[in-house]
PDB file of C-alpha atoms in Angstrom:
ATOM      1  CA  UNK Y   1      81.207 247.120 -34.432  1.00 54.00           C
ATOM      2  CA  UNK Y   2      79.282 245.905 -37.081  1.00 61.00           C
ATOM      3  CA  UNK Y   3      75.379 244.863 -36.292  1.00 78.00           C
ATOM      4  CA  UNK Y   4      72.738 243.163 -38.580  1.00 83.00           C
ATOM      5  CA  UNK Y   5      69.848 244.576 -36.702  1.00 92.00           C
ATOM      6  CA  UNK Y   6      70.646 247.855 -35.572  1.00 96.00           C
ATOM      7  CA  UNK Y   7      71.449 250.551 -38.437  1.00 96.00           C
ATOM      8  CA  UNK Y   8      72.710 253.649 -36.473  1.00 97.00           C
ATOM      9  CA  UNK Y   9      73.612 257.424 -38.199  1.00 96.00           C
ATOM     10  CA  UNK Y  10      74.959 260.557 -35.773  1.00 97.00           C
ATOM     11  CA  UNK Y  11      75.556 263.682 -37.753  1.00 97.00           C
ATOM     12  CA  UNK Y  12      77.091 266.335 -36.458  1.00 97.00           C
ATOM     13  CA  UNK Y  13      75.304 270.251 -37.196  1.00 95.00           C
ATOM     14  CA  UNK Y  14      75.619 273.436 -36.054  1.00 92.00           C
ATOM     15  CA  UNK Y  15      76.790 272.292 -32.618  1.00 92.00           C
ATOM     16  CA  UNK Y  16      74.158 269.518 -32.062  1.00 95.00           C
ATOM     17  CA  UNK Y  17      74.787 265.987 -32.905  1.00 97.00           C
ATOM     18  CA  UNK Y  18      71.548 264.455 -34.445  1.00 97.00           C
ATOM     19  CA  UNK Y  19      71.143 260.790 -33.869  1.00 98.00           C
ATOM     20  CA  UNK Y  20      68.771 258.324 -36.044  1.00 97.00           C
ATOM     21  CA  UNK Y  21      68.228 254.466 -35.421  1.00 97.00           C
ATOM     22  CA  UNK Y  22      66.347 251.910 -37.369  1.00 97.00           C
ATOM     23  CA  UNK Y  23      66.324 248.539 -35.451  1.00 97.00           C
ATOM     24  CA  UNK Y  24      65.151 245.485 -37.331  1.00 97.00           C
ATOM     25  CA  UNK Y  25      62.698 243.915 -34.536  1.00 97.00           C
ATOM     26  CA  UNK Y  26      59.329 242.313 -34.812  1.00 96.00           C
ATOM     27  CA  UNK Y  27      57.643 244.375 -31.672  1.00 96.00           C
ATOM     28  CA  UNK Y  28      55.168 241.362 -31.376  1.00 95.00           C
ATOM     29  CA  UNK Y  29      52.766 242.162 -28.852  1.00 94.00           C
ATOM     30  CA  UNK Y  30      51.456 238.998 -27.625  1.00 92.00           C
ATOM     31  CA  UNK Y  31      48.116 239.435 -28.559  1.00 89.00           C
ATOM     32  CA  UNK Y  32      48.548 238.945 -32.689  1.00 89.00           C
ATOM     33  CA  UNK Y  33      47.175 235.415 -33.953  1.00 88.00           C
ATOM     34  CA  UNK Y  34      49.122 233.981 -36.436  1.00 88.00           C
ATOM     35  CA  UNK Y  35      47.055 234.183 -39.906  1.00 87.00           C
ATOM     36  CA  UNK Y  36      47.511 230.006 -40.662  1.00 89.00           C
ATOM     37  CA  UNK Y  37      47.441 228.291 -37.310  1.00 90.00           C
ATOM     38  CA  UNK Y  38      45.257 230.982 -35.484  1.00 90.00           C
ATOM     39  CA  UNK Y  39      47.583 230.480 -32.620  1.00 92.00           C
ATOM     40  CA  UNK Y  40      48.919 233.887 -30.353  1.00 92.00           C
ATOM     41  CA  UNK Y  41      51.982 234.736 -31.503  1.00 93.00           C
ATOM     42  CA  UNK Y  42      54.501 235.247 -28.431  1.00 95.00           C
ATOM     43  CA  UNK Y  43      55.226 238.759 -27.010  1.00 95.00           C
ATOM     44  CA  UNK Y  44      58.753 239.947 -28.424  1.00 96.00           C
ATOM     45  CA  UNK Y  45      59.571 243.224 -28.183  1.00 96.00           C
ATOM     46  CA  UNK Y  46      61.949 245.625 -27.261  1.00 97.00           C
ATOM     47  CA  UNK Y  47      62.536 247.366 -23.540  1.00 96.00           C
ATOM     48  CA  UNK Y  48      64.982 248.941 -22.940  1.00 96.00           C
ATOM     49  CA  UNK Y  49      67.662 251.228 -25.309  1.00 97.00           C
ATOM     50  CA  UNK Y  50      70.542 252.833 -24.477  1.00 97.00           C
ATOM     51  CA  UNK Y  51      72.785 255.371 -25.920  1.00 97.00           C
ATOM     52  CA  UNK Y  52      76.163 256.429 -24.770  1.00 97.00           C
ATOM     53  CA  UNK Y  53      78.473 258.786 -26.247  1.00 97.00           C
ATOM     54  CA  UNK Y  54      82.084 259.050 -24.693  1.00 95.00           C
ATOM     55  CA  UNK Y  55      80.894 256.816 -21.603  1.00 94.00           C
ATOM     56  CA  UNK Y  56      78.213 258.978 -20.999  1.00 95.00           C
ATOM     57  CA  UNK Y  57      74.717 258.008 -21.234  1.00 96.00           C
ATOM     58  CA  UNK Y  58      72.547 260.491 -23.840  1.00 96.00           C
ATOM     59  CA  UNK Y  59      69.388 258.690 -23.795  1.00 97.00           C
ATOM     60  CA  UNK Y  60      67.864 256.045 -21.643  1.00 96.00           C
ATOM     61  CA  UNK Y  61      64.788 254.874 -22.692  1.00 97.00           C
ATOM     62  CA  UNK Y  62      61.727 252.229 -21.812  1.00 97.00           C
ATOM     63  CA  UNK Y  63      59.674 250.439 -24.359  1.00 97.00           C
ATOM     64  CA  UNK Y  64      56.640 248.703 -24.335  1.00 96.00           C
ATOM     65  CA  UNK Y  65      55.037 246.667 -27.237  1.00 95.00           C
ATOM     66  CA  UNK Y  66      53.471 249.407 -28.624  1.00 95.00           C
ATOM     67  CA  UNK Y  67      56.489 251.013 -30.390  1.00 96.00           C
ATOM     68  CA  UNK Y  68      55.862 250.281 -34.437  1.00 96.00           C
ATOM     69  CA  UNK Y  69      57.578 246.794 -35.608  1.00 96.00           C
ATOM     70  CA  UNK Y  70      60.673 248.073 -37.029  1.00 97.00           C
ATOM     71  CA  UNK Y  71      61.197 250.908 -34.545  1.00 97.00           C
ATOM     72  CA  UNK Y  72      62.690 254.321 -35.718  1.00 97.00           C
ATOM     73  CA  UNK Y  73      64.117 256.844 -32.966  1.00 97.00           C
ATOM     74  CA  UNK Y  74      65.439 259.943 -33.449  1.00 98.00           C
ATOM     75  CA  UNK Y  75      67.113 262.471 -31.105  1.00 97.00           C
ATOM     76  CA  UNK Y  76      69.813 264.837 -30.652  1.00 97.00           C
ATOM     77  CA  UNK Y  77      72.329 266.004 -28.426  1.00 97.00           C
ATOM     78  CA  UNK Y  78      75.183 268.620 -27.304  1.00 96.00           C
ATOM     79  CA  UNK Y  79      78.713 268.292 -27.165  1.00 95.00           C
ATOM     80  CA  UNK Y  80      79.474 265.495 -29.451  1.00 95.00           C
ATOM     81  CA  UNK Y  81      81.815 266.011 -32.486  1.00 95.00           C
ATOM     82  CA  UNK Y  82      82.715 264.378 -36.009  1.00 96.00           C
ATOM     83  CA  UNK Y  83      85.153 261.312 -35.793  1.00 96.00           C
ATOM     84  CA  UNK Y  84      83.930 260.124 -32.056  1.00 97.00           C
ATOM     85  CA  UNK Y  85      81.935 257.349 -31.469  1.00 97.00           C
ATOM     86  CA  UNK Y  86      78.321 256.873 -30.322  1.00 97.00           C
ATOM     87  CA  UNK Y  87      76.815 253.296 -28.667  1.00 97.00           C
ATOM     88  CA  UNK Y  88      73.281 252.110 -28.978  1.00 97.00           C
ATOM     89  CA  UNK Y  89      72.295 248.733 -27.300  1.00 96.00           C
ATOM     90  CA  UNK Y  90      69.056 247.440 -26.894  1.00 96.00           C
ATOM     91  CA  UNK Y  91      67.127 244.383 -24.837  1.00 96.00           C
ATOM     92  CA  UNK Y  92      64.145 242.662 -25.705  1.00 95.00           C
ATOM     93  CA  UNK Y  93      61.485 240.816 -23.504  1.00 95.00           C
ATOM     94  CA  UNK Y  94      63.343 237.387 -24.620  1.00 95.00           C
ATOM     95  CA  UNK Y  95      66.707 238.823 -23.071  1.00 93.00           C
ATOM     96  CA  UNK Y  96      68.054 239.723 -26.471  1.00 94.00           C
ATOM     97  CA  UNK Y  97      69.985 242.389 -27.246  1.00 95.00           C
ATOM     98  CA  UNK Y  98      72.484 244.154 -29.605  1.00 95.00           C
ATOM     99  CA  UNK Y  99      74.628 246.400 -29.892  1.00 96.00           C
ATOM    100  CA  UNK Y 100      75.708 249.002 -32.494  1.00 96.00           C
ATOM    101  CA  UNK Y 101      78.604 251.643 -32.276  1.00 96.00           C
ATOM    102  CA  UNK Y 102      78.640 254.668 -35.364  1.00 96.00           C
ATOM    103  CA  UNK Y 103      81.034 257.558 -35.943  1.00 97.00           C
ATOM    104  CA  UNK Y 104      79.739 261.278 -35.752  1.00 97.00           C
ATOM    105  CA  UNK Y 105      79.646 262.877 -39.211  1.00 95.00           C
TER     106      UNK Y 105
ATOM    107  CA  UNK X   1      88.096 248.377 -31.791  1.00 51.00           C
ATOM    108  CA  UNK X   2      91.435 249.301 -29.779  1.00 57.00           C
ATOM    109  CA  UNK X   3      92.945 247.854 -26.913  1.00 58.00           C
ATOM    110  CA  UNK X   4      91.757 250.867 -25.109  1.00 63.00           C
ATOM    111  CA  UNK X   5      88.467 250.605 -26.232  1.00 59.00           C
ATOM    112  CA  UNK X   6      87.937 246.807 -25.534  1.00 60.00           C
ATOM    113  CA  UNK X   7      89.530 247.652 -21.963  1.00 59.00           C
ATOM    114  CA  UNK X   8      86.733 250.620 -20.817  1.00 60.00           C
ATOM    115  CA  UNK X   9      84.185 247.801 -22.326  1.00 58.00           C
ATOM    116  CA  UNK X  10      85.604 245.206 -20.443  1.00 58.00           C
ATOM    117  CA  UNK X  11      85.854 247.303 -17.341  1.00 53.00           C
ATOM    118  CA  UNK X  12      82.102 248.834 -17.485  1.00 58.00           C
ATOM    119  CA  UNK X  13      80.738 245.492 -18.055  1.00 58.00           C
ATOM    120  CA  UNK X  14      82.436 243.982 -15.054  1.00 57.00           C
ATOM    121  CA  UNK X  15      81.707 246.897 -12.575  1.00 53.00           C
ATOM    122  CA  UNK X  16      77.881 246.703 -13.994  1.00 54.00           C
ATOM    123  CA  UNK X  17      77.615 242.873 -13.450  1.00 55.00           C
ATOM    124  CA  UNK X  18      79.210 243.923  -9.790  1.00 51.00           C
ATOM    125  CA  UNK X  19      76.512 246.050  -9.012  1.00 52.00           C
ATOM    126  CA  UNK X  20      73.739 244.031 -10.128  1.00 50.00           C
ATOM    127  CA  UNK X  21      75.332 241.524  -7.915  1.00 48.00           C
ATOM    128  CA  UNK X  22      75.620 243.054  -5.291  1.00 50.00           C
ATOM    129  CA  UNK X  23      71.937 244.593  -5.457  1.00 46.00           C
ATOM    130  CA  UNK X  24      70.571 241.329  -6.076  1.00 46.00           C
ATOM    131  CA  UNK X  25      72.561 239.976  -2.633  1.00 44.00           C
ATOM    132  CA  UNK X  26      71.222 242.710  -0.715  1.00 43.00           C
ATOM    133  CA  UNK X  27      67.735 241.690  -1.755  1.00 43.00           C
ATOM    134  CA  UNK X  28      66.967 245.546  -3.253  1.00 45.00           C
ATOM    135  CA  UNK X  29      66.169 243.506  -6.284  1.00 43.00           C
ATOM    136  CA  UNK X  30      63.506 240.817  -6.549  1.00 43.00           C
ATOM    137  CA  UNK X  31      64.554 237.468  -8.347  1.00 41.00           C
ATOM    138  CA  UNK X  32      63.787 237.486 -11.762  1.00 39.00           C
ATOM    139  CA  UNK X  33      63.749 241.392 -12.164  1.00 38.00           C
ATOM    140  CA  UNK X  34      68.126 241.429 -12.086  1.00 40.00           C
ATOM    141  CA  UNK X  35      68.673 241.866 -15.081  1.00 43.00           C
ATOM    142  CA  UNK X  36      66.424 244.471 -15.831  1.00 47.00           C
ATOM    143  CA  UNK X  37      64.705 247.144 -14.351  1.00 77.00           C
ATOM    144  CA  UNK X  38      61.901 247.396 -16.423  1.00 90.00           C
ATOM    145  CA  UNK X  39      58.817 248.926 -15.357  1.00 93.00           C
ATOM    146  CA  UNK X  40      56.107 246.388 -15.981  1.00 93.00           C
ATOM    147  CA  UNK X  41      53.695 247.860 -13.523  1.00 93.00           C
ATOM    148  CA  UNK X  42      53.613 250.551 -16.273  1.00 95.00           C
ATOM    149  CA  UNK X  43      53.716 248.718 -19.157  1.00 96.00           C
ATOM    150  CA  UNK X  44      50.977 246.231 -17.833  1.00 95.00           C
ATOM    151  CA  UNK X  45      48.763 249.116 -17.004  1.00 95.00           C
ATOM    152  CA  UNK X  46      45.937 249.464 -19.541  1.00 94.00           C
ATOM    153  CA  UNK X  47      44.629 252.947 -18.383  1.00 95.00           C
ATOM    154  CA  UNK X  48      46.911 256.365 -19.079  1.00 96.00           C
ATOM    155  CA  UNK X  49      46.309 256.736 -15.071  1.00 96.00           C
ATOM    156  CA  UNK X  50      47.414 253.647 -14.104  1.00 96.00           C
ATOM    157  CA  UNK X  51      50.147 254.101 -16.632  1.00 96.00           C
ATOM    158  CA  UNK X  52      50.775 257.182 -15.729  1.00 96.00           C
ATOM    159  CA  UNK X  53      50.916 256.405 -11.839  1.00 95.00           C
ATOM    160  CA  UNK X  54      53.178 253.221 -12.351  1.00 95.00           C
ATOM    161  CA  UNK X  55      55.793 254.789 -14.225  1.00 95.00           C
ATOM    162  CA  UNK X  56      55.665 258.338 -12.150  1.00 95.00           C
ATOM    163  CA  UNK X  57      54.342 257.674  -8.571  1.00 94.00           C
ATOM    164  CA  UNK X  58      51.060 260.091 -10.075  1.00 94.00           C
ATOM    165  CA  UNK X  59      49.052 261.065 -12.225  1.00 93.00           C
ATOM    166  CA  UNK X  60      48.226 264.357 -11.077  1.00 95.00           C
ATOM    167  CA  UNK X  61      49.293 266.427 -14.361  1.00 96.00           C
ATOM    168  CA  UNK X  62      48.979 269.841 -16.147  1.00 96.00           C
ATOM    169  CA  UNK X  63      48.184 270.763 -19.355  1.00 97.00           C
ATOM    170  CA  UNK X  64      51.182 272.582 -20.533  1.00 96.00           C
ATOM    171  CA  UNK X  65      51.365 274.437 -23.856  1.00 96.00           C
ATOM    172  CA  UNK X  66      55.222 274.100 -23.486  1.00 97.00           C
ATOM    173  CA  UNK X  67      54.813 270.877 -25.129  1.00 97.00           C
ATOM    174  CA  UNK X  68      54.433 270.368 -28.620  1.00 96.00           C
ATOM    175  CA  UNK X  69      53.266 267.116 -30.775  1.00 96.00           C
ATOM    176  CA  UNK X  70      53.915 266.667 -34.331  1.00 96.00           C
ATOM    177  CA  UNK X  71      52.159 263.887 -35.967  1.00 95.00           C
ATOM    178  CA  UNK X  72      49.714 263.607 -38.911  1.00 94.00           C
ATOM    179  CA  UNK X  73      46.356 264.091 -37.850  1.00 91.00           C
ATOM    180  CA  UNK X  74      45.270 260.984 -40.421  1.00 91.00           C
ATOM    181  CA  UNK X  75      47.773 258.730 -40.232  1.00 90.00           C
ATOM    182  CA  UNK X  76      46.943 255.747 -42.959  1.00 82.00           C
ATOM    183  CA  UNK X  77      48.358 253.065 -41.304  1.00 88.00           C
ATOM    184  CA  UNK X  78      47.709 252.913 -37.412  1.00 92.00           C
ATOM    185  CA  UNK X  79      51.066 250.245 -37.505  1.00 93.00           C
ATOM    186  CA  UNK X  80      53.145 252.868 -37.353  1.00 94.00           C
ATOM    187  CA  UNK X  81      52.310 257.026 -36.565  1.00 95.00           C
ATOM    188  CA  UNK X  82      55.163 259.182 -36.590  1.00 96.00           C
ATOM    189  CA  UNK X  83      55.149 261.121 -33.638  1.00 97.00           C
ATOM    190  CA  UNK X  84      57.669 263.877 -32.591  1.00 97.00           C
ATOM    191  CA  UNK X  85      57.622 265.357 -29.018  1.00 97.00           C
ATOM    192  CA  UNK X  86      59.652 268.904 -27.735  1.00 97.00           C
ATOM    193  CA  UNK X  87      59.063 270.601 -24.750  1.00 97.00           C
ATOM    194  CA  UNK X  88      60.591 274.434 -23.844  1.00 96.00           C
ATOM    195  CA  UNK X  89      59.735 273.171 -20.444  1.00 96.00           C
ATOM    196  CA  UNK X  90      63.430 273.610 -18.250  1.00 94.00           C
ATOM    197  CA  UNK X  91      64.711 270.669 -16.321  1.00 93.00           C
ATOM    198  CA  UNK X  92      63.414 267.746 -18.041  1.00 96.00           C
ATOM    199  CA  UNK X  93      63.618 264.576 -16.373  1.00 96.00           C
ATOM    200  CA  UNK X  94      61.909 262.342 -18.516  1.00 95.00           C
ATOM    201  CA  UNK X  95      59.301 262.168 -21.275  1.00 97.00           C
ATOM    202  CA  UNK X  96      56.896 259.771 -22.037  1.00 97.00           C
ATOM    203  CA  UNK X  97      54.299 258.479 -24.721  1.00 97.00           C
ATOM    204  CA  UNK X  98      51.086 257.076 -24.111  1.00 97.00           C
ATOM    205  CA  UNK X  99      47.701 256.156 -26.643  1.00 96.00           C
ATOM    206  CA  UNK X 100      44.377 256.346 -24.639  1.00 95.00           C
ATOM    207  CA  UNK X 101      42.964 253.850 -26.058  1.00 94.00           C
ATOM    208  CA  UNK X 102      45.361 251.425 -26.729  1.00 94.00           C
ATOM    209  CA  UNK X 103      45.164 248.037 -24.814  1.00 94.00           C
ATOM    210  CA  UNK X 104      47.993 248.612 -23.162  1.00 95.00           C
ATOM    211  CA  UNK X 105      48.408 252.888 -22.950  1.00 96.00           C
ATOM    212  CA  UNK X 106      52.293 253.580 -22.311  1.00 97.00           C
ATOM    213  CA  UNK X 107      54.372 253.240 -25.076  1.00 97.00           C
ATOM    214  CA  UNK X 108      57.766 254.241 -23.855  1.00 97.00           C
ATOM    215  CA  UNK X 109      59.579 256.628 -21.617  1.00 97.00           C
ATOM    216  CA  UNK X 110      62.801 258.478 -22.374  1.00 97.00           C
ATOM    217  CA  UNK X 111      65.256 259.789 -19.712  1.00 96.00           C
ATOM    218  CA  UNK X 112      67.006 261.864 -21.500  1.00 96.00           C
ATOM    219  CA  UNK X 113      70.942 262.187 -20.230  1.00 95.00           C
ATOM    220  CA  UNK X 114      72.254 265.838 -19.367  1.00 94.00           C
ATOM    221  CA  UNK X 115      73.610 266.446 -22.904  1.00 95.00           C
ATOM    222  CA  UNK X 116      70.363 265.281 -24.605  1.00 96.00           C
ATOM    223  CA  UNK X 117      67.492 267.835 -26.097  1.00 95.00           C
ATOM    224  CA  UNK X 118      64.227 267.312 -25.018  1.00 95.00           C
ATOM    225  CA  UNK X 119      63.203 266.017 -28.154  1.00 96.00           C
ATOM    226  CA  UNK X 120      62.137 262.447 -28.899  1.00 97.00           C
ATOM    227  CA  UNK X 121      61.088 260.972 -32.880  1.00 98.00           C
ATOM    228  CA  UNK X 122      59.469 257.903 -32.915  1.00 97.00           C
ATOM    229  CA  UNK X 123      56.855 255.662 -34.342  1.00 96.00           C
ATOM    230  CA  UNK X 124      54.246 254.070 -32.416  1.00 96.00           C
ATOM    231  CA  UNK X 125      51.500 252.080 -32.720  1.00 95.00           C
ATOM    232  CA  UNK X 126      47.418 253.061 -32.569  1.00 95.00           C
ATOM    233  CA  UNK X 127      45.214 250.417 -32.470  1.00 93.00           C
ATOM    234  CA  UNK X 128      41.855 252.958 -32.879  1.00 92.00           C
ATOM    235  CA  UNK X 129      40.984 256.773 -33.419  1.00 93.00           C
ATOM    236  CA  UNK X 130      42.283 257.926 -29.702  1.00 94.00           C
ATOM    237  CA  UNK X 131      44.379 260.549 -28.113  1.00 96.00           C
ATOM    238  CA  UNK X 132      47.999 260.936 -28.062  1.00 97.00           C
ATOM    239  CA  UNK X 133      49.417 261.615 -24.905  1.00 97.00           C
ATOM    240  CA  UNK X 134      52.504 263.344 -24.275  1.00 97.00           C
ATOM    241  CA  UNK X 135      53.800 263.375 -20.422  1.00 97.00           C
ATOM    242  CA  UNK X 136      57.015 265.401 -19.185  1.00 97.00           C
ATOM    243  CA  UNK X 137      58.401 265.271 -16.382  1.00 97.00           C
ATOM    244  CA  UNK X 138      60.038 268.547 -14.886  1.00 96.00           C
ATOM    245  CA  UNK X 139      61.079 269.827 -11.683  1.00 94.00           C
ATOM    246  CA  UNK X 140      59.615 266.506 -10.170  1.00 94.00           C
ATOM    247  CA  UNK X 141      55.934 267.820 -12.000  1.00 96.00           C
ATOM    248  CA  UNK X 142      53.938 266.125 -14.487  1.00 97.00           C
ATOM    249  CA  UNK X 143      53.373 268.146 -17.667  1.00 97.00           C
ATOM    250  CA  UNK X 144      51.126 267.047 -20.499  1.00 97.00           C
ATOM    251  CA  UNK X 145      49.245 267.559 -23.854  1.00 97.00           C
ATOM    252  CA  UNK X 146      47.348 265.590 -26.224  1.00 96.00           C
ATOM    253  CA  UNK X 147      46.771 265.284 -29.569  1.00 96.00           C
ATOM    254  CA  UNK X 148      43.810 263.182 -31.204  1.00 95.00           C
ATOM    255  CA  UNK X 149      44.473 260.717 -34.198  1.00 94.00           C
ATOM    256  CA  UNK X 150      42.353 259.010 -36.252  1.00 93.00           C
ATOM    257  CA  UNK X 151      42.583 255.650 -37.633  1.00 91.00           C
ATOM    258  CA  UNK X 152      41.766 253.985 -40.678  1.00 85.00           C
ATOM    259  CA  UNK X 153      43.209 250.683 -40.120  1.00 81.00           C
ATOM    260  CA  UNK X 154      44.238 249.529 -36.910  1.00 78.00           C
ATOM    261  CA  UNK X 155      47.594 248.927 -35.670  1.00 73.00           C
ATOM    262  CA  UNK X 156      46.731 246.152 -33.642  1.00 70.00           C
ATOM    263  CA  UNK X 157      48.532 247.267 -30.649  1.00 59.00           C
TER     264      UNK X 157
END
């Protein structure tokens, strides 16, 4: 499954599968003021991510605005292996979300 | 994506949407927060205590040297500041991130599953020289260290 804002990697060493993200997002806190109309620019950010590997969830995490625009996670875990597949979904503040799905190199 | 695959998808998002259902029809859920159980006590919270007490019940913690922070000490650009968090520490139940002096101080927690290392990279935002806090969670304890960071240009978080 193919996603335009979620590029996902899982590489498989030494017994550990090592997982990096890069998820296109603007992380806008709500308090920003837009440089030409000096208005607030609305809170959009990311909250929650999951990741699931073979139904099973490997990382569960909570975000508030003040992960960097752009956010980059990286993590590993055990018991993962080359060929299977890993699942990364997020949801924003706006109820947005996405999902991405990689193999294990 | 196989038949097989689509079916598991089909079949976790149906028993998900069940249980949301039936939590919200119980009234364990408050309107509004059903489709997400995110903790905006926590978030809201502008002090690491308040933080700290919203997302863990306390903020009773311990300086533990079983944590360790890597992140530059100057980072350029307080828009984004790498910063990579292990603990040694057995039995991790979660891990979270917080900048003292941010307006807002958490910037995410990470439950890490059963198969996952207690090791989190990530880049966060520092709107001023401040502390980086690192809290763990194990054995139901709080665990913590800090790191300072100073900031050339603000990452107006």
């Amino acid at each position: 499954m193919a996603s335009k804002t979620i590029k996902l990697k899982a590489k498989a060493e030494n017994g550990e599968v090592t997982v990096k993200t890069l998820i296109k997002h603007p992380m806008e806190t709500g308090r920003r003021k837009d440089k030409d109309t000096g208005e607030l620019v609305p809170a959009h950010y990311i909250r929650e991510v999951t990741c699931t590997h073979k139904g099973e969830t490997v990382l569960s995490a909570e975000w508030g605005a003040t992960i960097s625009k752009n956010p980059f996670l990286s993590f590993s875990f055990t018991g993962g292996a080359p060929g299977e597949e890993i699942e990364l979904s997020y949801t924003d503040n706006k109820g947005g979300t996405e999902t991405a799905t990689a193999k294990i190199s | 994506m196989s038949t097989d695959t689509k079916r598991r998808l089909f079949l976790r998002a149906s028993l998900s949407a069940g249980a949301l259902g039936m939590a919200a029809g119980t009234g364990l859920l408050a309107p509004g927060r059903v489709l997400a159980a995110w903790n905006e006590a926590a978030f809201k919270a502008e002090s690491v205590g308040d933080a700290l007490k919203g997302a863990f019940g306390s903020d009773a913690v311990t300086d533990s040297a079983e944590i360790t922070m890597e992140m530059p000490d100057n980072p350029e650009n307080g828009a984004a500041v790498p910063v990579e968090v292990t603990t040694t520490l057995a039995g991790v139940q979660s891990m979270a991130l917080l900048v003292d002096k941010n307006p807002r101080a958490l910037c995410g927690v990470f439950t890490p599953g059963k198969r996952m290392k207690p090791k989190v990279s990530i880049r966060i935002k520092v709107s001023e020289t401040s502390d980086v806090i690192a809290v763990v969670k194990a054995g139901d304890k709080l665990y913590t260290s800090r790191k300072g960071v100073k900031v050339t240009i603000g990452g107006c978080a």
